[in-house]
XYZ file of C-alpha atoms in Angstrom:
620
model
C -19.174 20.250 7.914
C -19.416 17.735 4.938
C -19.788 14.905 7.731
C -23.606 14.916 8.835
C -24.196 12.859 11.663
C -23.368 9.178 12.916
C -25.964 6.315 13.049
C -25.874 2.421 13.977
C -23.400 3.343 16.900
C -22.313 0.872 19.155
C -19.764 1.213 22.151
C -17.754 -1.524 23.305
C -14.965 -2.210 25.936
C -11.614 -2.742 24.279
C -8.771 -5.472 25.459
C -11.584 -6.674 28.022
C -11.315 -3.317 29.754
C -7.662 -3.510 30.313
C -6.402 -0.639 31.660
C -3.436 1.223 29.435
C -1.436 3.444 32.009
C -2.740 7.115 32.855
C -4.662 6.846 29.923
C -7.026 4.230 31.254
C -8.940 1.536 29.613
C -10.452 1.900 26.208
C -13.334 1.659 24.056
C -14.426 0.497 20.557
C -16.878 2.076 18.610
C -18.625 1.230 15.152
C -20.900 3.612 13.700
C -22.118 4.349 10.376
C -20.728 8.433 9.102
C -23.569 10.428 6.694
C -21.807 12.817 4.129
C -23.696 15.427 2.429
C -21.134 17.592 -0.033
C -21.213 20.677 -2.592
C -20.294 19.154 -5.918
C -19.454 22.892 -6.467
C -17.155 24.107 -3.422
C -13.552 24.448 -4.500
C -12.243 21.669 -2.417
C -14.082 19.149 -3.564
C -12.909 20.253 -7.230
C -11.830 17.544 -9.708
C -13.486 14.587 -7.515
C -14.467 12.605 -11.002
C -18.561 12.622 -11.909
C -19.397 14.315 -8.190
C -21.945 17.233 -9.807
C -24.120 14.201 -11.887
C -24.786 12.602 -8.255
C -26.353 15.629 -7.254
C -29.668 15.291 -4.701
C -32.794 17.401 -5.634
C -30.993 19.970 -2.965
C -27.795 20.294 -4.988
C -25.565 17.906 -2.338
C -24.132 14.512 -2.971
C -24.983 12.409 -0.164
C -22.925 8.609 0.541
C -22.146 7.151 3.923
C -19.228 4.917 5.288
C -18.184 2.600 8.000
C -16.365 4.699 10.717
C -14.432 3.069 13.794
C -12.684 4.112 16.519
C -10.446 3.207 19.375
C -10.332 5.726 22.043
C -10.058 6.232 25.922
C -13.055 5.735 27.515
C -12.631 8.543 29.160
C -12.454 10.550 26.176
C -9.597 12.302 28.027
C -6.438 11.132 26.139
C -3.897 13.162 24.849
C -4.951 15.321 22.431
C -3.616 13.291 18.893
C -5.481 10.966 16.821
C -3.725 8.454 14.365
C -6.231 8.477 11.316
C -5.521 5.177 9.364
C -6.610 4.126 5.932
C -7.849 0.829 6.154
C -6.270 -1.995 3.278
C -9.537 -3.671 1.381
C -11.215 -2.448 3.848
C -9.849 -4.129 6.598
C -8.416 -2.850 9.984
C -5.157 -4.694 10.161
C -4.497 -4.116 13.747
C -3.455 -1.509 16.477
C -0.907 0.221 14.915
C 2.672 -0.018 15.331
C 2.129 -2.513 18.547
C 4.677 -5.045 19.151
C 3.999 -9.005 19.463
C 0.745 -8.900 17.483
C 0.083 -10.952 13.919
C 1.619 -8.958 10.822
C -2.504 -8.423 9.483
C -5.409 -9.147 11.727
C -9.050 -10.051 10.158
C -10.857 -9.554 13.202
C -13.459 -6.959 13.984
C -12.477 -3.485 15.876
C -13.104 -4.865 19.730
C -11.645 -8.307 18.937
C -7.862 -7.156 17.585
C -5.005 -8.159 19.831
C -3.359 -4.862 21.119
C 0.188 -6.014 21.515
C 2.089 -3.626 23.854
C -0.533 -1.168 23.174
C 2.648 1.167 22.235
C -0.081 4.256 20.914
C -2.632 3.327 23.686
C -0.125 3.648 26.747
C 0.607 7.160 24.980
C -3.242 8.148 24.930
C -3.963 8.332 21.195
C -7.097 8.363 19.880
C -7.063 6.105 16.644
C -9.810 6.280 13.599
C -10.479 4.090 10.344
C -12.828 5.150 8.025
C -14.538 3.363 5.116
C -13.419 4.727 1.707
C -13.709 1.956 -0.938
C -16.863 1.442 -3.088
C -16.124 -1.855 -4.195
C -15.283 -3.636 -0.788
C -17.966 -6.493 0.867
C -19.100 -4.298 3.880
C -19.274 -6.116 7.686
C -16.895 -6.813 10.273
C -14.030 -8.522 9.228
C -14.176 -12.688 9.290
C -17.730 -12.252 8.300
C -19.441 -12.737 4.765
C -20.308 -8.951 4.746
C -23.603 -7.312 4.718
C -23.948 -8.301 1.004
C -23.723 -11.971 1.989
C -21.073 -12.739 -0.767
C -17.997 -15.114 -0.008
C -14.697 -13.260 1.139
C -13.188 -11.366 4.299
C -15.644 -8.370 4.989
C -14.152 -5.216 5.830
C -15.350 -1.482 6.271
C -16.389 0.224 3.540
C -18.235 2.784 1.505
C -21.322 3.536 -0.116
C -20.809 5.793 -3.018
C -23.447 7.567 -4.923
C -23.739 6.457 -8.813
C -23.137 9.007 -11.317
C -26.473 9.794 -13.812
C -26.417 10.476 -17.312
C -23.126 8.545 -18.706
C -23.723 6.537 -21.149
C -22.027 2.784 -21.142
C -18.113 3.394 -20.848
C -14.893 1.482 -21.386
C -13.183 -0.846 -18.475
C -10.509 -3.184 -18.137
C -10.153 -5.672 -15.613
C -6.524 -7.228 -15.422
C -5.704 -10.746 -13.327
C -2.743 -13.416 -13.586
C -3.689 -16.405 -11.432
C -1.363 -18.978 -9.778
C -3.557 -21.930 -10.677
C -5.782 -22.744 -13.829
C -8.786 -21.001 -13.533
C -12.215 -21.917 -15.180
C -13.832 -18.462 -14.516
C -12.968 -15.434 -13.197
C -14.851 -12.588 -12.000
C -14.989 -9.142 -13.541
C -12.925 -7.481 -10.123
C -9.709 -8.625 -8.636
C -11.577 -10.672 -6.309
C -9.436 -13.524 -5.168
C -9.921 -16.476 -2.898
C -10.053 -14.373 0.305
C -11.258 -11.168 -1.425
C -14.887 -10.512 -3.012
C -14.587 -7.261 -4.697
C -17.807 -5.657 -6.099
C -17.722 -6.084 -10.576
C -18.523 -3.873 -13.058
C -21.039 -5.783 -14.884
C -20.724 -6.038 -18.672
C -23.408 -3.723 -20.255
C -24.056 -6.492 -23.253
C -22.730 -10.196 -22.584
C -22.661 -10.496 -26.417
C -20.517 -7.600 -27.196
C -18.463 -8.376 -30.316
C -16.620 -5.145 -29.305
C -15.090 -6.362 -25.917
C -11.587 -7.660 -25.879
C -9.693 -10.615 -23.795
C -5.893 -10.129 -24.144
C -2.995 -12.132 -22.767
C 1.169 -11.858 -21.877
C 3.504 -14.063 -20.921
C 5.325 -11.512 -18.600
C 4.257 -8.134 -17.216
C 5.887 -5.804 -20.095
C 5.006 -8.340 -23.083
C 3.269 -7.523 -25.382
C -0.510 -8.544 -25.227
C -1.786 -11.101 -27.766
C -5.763 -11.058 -28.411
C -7.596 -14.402 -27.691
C -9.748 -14.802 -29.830
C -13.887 -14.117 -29.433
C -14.827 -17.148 -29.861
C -12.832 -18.831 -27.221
C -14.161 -16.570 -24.442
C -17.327 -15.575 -23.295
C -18.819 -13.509 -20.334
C -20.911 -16.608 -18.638
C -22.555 -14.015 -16.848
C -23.064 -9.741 -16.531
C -20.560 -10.407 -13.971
C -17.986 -13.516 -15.076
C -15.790 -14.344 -17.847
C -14.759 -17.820 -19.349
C -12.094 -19.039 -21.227
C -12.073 -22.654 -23.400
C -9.431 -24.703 -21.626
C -9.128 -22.108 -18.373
C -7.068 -19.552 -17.825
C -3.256 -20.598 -17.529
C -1.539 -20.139 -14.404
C 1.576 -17.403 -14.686
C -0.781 -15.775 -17.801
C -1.425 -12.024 -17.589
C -5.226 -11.291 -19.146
C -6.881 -7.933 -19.552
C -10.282 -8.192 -20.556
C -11.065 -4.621 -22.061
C -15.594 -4.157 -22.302
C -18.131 -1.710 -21.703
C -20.447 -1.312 -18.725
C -22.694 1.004 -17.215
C -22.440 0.738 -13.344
C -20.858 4.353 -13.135
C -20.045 4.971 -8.901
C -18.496 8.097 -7.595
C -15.444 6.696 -6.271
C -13.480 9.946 -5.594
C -16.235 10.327 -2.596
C -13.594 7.908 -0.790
C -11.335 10.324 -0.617
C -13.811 13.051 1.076
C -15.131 10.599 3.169
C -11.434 9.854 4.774
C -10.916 14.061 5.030
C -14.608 14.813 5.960
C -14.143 11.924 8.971
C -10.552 13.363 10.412
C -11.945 16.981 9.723
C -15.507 15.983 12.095
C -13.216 14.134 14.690
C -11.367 17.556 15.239
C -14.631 20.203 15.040
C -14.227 20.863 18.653
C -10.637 21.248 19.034
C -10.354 17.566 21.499
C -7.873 16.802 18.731
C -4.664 19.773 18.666
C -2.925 17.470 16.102
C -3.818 14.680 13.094
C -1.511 12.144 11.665
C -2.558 9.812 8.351
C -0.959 6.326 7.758
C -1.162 3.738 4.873
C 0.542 0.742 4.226
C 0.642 -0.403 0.783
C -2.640 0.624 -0.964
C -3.567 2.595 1.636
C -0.295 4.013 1.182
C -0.661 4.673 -2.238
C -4.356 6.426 -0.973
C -2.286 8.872 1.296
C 0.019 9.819 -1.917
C -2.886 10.400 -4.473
C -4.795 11.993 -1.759
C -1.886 14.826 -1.097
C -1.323 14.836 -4.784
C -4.830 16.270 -5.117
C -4.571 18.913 -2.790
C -7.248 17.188 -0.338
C -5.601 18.045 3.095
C -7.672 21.338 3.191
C -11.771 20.739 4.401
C -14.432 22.084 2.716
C -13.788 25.208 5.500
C -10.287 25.774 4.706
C -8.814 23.474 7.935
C -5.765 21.283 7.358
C -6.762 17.692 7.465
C -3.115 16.063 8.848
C -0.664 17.616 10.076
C 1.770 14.447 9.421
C 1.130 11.358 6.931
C 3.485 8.334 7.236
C 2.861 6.830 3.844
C 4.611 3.004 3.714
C 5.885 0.830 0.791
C 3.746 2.742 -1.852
C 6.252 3.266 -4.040
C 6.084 5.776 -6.434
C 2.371 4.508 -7.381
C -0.750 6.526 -6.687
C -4.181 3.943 -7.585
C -7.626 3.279 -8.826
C -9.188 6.250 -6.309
C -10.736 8.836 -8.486
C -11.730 8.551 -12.074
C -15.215 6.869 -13.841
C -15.115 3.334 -13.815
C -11.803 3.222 -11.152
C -11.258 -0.218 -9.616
C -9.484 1.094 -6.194
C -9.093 -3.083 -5.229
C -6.475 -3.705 -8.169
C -3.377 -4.743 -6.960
C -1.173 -4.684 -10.385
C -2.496 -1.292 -11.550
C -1.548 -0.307 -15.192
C -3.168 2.917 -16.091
C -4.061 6.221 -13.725
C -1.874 4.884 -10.752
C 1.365 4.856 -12.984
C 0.549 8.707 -14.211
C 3.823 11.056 -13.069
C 4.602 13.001 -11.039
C 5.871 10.621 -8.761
C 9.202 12.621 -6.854
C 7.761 13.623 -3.486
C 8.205 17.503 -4.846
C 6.326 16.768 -7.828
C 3.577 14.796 -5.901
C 3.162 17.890 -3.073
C 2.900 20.866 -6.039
C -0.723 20.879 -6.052
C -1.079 20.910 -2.078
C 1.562 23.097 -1.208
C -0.408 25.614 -3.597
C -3.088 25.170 -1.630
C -1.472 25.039 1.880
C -1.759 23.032 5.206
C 1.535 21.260 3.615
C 1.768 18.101 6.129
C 5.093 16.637 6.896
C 5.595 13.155 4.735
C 7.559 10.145 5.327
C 7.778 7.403 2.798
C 9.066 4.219 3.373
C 9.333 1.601 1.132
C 11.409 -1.592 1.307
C 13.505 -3.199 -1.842
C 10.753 -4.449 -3.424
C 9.235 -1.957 -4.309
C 12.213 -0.658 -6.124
C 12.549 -3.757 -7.560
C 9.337 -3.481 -8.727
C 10.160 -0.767 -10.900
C 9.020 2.448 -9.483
C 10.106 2.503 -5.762
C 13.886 5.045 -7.020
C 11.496 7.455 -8.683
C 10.303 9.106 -5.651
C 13.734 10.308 -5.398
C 15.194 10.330 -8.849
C 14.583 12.447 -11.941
C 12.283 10.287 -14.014
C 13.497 11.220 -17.062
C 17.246 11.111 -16.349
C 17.208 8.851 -13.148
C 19.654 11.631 -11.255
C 19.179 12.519 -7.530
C 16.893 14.611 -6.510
C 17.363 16.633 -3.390
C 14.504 16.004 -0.765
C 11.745 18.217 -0.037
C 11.637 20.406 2.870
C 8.374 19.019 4.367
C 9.330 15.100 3.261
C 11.719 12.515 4.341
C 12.220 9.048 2.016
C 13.455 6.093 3.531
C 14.472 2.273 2.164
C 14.546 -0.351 4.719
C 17.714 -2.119 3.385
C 17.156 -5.593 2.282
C 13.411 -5.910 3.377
C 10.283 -7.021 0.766
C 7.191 -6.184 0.372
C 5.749 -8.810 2.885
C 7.940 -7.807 5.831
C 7.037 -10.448 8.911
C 4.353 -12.673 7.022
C 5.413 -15.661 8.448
C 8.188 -17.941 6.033
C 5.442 -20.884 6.520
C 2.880 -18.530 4.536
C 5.419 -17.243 2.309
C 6.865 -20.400 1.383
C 3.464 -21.540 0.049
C 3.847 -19.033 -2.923
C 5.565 -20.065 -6.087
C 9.031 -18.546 -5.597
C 12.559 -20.213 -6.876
C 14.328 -18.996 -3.922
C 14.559 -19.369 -0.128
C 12.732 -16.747 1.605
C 12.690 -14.317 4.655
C 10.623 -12.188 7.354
C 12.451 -8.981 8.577
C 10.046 -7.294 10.905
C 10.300 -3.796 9.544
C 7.403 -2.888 12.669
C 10.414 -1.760 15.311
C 11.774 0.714 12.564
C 8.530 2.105 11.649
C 8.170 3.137 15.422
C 10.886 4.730 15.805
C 10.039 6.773 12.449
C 6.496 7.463 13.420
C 7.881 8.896 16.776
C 10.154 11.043 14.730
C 7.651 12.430 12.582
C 5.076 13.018 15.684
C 8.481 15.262 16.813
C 8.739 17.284 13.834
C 4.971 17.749 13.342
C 4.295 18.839 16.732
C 7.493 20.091 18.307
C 9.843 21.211 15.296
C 12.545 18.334 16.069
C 14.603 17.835 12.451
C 13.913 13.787 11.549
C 16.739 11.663 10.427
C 17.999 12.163 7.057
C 16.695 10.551 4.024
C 18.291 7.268 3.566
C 17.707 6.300 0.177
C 20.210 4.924 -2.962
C 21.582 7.567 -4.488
C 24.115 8.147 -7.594
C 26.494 10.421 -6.127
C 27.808 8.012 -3.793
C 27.752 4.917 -5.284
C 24.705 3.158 -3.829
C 22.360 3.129 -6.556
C 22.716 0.853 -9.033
C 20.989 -0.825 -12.036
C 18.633 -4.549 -11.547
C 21.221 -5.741 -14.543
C 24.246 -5.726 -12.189
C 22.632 -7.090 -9.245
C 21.772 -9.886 -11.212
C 24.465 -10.604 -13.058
C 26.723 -11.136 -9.268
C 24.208 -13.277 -7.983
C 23.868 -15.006 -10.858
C 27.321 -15.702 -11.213
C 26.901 -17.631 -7.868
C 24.367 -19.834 -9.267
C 20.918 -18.129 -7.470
C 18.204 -18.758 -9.062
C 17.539 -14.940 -11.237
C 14.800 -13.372 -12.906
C 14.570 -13.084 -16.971
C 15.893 -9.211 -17.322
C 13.102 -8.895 -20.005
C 10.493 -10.351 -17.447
C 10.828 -7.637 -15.458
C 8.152 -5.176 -14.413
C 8.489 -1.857 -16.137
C 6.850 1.709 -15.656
C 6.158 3.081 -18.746
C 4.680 6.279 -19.669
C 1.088 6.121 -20.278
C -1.299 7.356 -22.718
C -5.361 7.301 -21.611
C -6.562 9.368 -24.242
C -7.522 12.780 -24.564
C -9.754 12.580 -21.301
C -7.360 11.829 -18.972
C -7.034 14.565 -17.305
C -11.344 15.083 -16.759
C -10.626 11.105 -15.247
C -12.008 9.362 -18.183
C -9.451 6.706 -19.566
C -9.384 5.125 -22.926
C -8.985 1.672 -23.349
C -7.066 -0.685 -23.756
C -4.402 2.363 -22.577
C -0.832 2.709 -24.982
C 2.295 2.107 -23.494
C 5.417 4.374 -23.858
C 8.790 5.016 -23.111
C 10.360 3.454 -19.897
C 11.009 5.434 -16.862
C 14.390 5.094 -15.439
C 14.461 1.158 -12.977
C 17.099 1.924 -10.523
C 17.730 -0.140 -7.318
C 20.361 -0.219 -3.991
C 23.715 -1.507 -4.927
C 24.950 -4.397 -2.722
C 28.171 -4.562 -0.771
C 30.858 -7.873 -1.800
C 28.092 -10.003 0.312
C 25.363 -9.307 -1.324
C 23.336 -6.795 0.893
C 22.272 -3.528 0.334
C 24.258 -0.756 0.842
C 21.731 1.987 0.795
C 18.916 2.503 3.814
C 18.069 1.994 6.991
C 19.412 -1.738 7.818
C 17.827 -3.952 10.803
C 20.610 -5.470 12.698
C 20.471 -8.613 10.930
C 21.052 -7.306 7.911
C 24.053 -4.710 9.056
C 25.231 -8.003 10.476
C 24.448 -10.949 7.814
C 24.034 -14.219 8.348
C 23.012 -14.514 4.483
C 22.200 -12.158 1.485
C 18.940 -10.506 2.069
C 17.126 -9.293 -1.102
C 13.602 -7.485 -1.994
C 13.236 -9.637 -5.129
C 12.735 -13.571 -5.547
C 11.757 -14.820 -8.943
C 8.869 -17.615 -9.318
C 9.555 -20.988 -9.926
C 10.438 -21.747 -13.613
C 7.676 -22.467 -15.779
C 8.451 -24.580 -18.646
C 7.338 -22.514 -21.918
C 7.058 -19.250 -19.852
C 9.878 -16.299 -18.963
C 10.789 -15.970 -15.808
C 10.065 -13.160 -13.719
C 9.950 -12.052 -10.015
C 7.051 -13.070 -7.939
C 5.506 -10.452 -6.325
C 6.363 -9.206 -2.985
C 8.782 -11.443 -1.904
C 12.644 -11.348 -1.076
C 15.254 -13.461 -0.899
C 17.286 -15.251 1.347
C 20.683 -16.339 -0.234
C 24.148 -17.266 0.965
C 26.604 -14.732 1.241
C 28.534 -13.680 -1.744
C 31.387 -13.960 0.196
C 31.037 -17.498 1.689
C 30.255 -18.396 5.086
C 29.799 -15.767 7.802
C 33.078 -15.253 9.778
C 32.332 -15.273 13.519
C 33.915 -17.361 16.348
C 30.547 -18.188 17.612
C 27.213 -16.954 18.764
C 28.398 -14.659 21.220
C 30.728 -13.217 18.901
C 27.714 -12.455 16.293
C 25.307 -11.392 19.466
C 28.222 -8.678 20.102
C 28.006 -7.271 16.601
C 24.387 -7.026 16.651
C 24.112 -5.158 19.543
C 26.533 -2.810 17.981
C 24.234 -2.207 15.423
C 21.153 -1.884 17.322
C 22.882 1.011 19.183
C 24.235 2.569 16.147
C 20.271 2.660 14.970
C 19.165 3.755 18.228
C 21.554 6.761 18.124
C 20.418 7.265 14.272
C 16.638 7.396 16.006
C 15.722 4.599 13.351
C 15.324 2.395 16.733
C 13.798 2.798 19.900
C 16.001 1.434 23.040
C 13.012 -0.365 24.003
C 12.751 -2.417 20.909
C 16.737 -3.344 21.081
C 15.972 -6.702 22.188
C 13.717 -7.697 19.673
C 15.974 -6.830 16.784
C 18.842 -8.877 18.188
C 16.654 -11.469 18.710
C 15.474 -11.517 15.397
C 18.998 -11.240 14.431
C 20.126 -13.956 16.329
C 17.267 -16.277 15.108
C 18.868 -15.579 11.842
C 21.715 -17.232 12.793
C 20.570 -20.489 14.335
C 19.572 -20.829 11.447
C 21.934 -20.167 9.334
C 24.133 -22.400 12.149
C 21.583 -25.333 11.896
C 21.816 -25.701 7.805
């Protein structure tokens, strides 16, 4: 057993000791998890630089933040939900209803909701698997004492012998910046750098773009400067809306890989005495992208031969792995250009390695428009080469939540802060992802068939290209993105190391992988997916992309993460009034509930999200 022992525990009532059905009240517990692994056992095979962290006793030793919410009782009902925290933080209980879209609170401090997993018994885990994350509870300044939201996190061993190696550190503020540091920290985020090896390095590189696939134009050397081992300066600031990649040597080598057997050596402890009969993963977003890189690489067998999950609900990851397991990897990076975009990336291709290995879990991804209007999000399910349908794998279902963005429920106040041309909007994807979690619980543990894939496809006429989605709204004066703004996977060449995880940079770009998105009906709403019952029933156009705010001098292209909230391409709504509408969304709940993409007991929350929609729709 790779996991050792716990220290630093601590044991604390949950909810203030509220009481969750037969289940009973629960408990929160923080601990600290020793690891001690064989660089040499055939599991732990291909985890990047593991054998030169090597004790005097041949194992690799590195600990992490482990926490738990379970009955106090212990006597729940035999599953655990094993999530992978974002940045390190917890995020909440998940899928409870009537709780903030992201908490930053600590573990016996997060709002339960409905306690929808809690009622049910379930044991759930997070376990710290980032190197590069400020350690502590969340809302604190982290055990480290630097600025930023703490989360949990992981101590990885450092790698001996390797001599100063290549990095790049990519970043495109919002505002001017004076400085920036060498991580993609941010104003709420202190990541840990990699600190230049020589401040003075004529070698070391600052690039800069105008949009994500432009190409890069040096700066030159003597209008930059590291101020610091771990900070970089720029005569006259960096310019909002800029893309930089600062390409330099350093010689901080961790073993980041060990975050991926600290997340299987924690699930595979938690079910060494068989309290556990079944083990589910989930990941939103990076985490997500965690859950895909971690199947890719065959990690859901233990060091013992055990299956790790038995089901993994991976959520708007795209077709993206990350930063999770090669020298100098960055797992914090949210625009990843390099390892992450490596193929395969069809579900089929991404489970070859594991399903050679067996303990195959069953998969759902879910991603919403965004992320296929990002770029990647259609190549889970199309050829990559030719952009044709693929049929799904036998162990995997893919689903697009129809007209939904990366953000999801962030509230429009928050949203509207960024710098986006268009109106935006807040679909709660949460009562959707329910209903799929319960259906992938059912075909884990009982055999129950989930709901087909609902995804764009070719052969009927729902997938379509970004070009012609434009081009209609366009035509009805929205505010659009620059077609050659847009983001772009590309093949990508790292060098003849690639495959031992060692990268050269700055990387070379290739051909462009086939950018396919849902085709919209004549109002402008996607055709393809599962659709919430305001968008089955529009008030207004509901898109995954929004473009930023022109910039005078600079293409335009989408702002991150957000959608869109546009009139109808058909004009005004036609209803006879609210009751009318209310009718129709109802209908549509019940359709979904009957699809099993809805729970009955989340039917009222949909239509009143719906019917939110259009007040205010009703009010403008």
């Amino acid at each position: 057993m790779a996991l050792t022992g716990l220290r630093d525990e601590s044991i604390r009532p949950f909810a203030q000791g509220r009481v969750w059905g037969p289940h009973g009240s629960y408990e929160a517990v923080s601990a600290v998890a020793d690891f001690a692994v064989d660089p040499h056992a055939a599991a732990n095979h291909g985890i990047v630089d593991l054998e030169r962290a090597a004790d005097p006793d041949g194992l690799v030793r590195f600990d992490a933040d482990l926490r738990l919410l379970r009955p106090s009782g212990r006597a729940g009902n035999g599953r655990l939900l094993f999530v992978i925290a974002n940045r390190g933080l917890l995020g909440g209980v998940p899928f409870s209803a009537g709780t903030p879209l992201m908490q930053i609170a600590p573990l016996d401090a997060l709002d339960p909701g409905d306690g929808f997993l809690l009622a049910q018994g379930w044991t759930i885990a997070w376990c710290g698997w980032q190197w590069d994350v400020t350690r502590g509870d969340a809302g604190t300044t982290g055990t480290t004492g630097a600025a930023g939201i703490a989360g949990i996190g992981l101590r990885a061993p450092t790698a001996a012998g390797v001599e100063p190696g290549w990095i790049r550190v990519e970043f495109r503020p919002d505002a001017d910046q004076g400085t920036h540091a060498l991580s993609d920290s941010s104003l709420f985020f202190t990541f840990t750098e990699y600190p230049t090896a020589d401040i003075d390095d004529p070698q070391a590189v600052l690039t800069e773009q105008l949009a994500p696939d432009a190409p890069p134009r040096p700066v030159e050397r003597e209008r930059w400067r590291f101020v610091d081992e771990r900070t970089v300066a720029l005569d006259g600031g960096f310019q909002a809306f800029h893309w930089y990649t600062l390409t330099y040597r350093t010689s901080l080598c961790p073993v980041v890989g060990t975050g991926l057997l600290a997340v299987r050596d924690a699930v595979s402890w938690l079910r060494r005495d068989g309290s556990f009969t079944h083990a589910f993963g989930y990941g939103v977003s990076q985490s997500g992208r965690f859950l895909r890189q971690f199947l890719h690489e065959g990690r859901n067998v233990d060091e013992g031969g055990a299956a790790v999950f038995d089901g993994v609900l991976a959520h708007i990851a795209g077709a993206r792995r990350g930063e999770f397991n090669h020298r100098y990897a960055q797992p914090s990076l949210t625009h990843p250009l390099g390892f992450p975009n490596l193929p395969p990336y069809d579900t089929a291709g991404l489970l070859e390695p594991q399903r050679a290995l067996g303990a195959i879990p069953k998969l759902f991804l879910t991603n919403s428009s965004w992320e296929y209007w990002r770029g990647d999000g259609a190549l889970v399910h199309v050829d990559s080469d030719t952009g044709d349908d693929l049929p799904d794998d036998p162990d995997a279902r893919v689903y697009l939540l129809a007209g939904t963005d990366h953000f999801g429920a962030m509230p429009t106040a928050l949203k509207e802060l960024m710098p986006a041309a268009n109106p935006v909007h807040d679909h709660d994807v949460g009562p959707v992802l329910r209903a799929l979690f319960v259906a992938l619980v059912q075909w884990a543990c009982d055999g129950v068939e989930p709901p087909p894939s609902q995804v764009p496809r070719h052969t009927d006429g729902t997938a379509t290209t970004r070009a012609e989605v434009l081009e209609r709204f366009a035509a009805a004066g929205a505010a659009v993105p620059d077609l050659d703004a847009l983001n772009i996977t590309r093949d990508v060449d790292l060098g003849p190391q690639a495959a031992a995880g060692v990268g050269r940079w700055p990387l070379r770009l290739g051909a462009a992988r086939p950018a396919i998105v849902p085709a919209i009906d004549a109002g402008g709403n996607e055709i393809a997916g599962v659709a919430l019952p305001a968008v089955a029933v529009p008030v207004a156009a509901y898109t995954g992309w929004n473009p930023r705010r022109p910039v005078p001098g600079l293409p335009t292209p989408l702002y991150e993460f957000l959608g869109s909230r546009l009139p109808l391409l058909t004009g005004p709504p036609a209803f006879a009034d609210r009751d009318d509408y209310e009718t129709a969304v109802r209908a549509a709940a019940r359709r979904l509930v009957a699809a099993r993409f809805l729970m009955a007991e989340d039917v009222e929350a949909t239509v009143g999200e719906a019917l939110a929609a259009y007040d205010r729709a009703a009010d403008s």
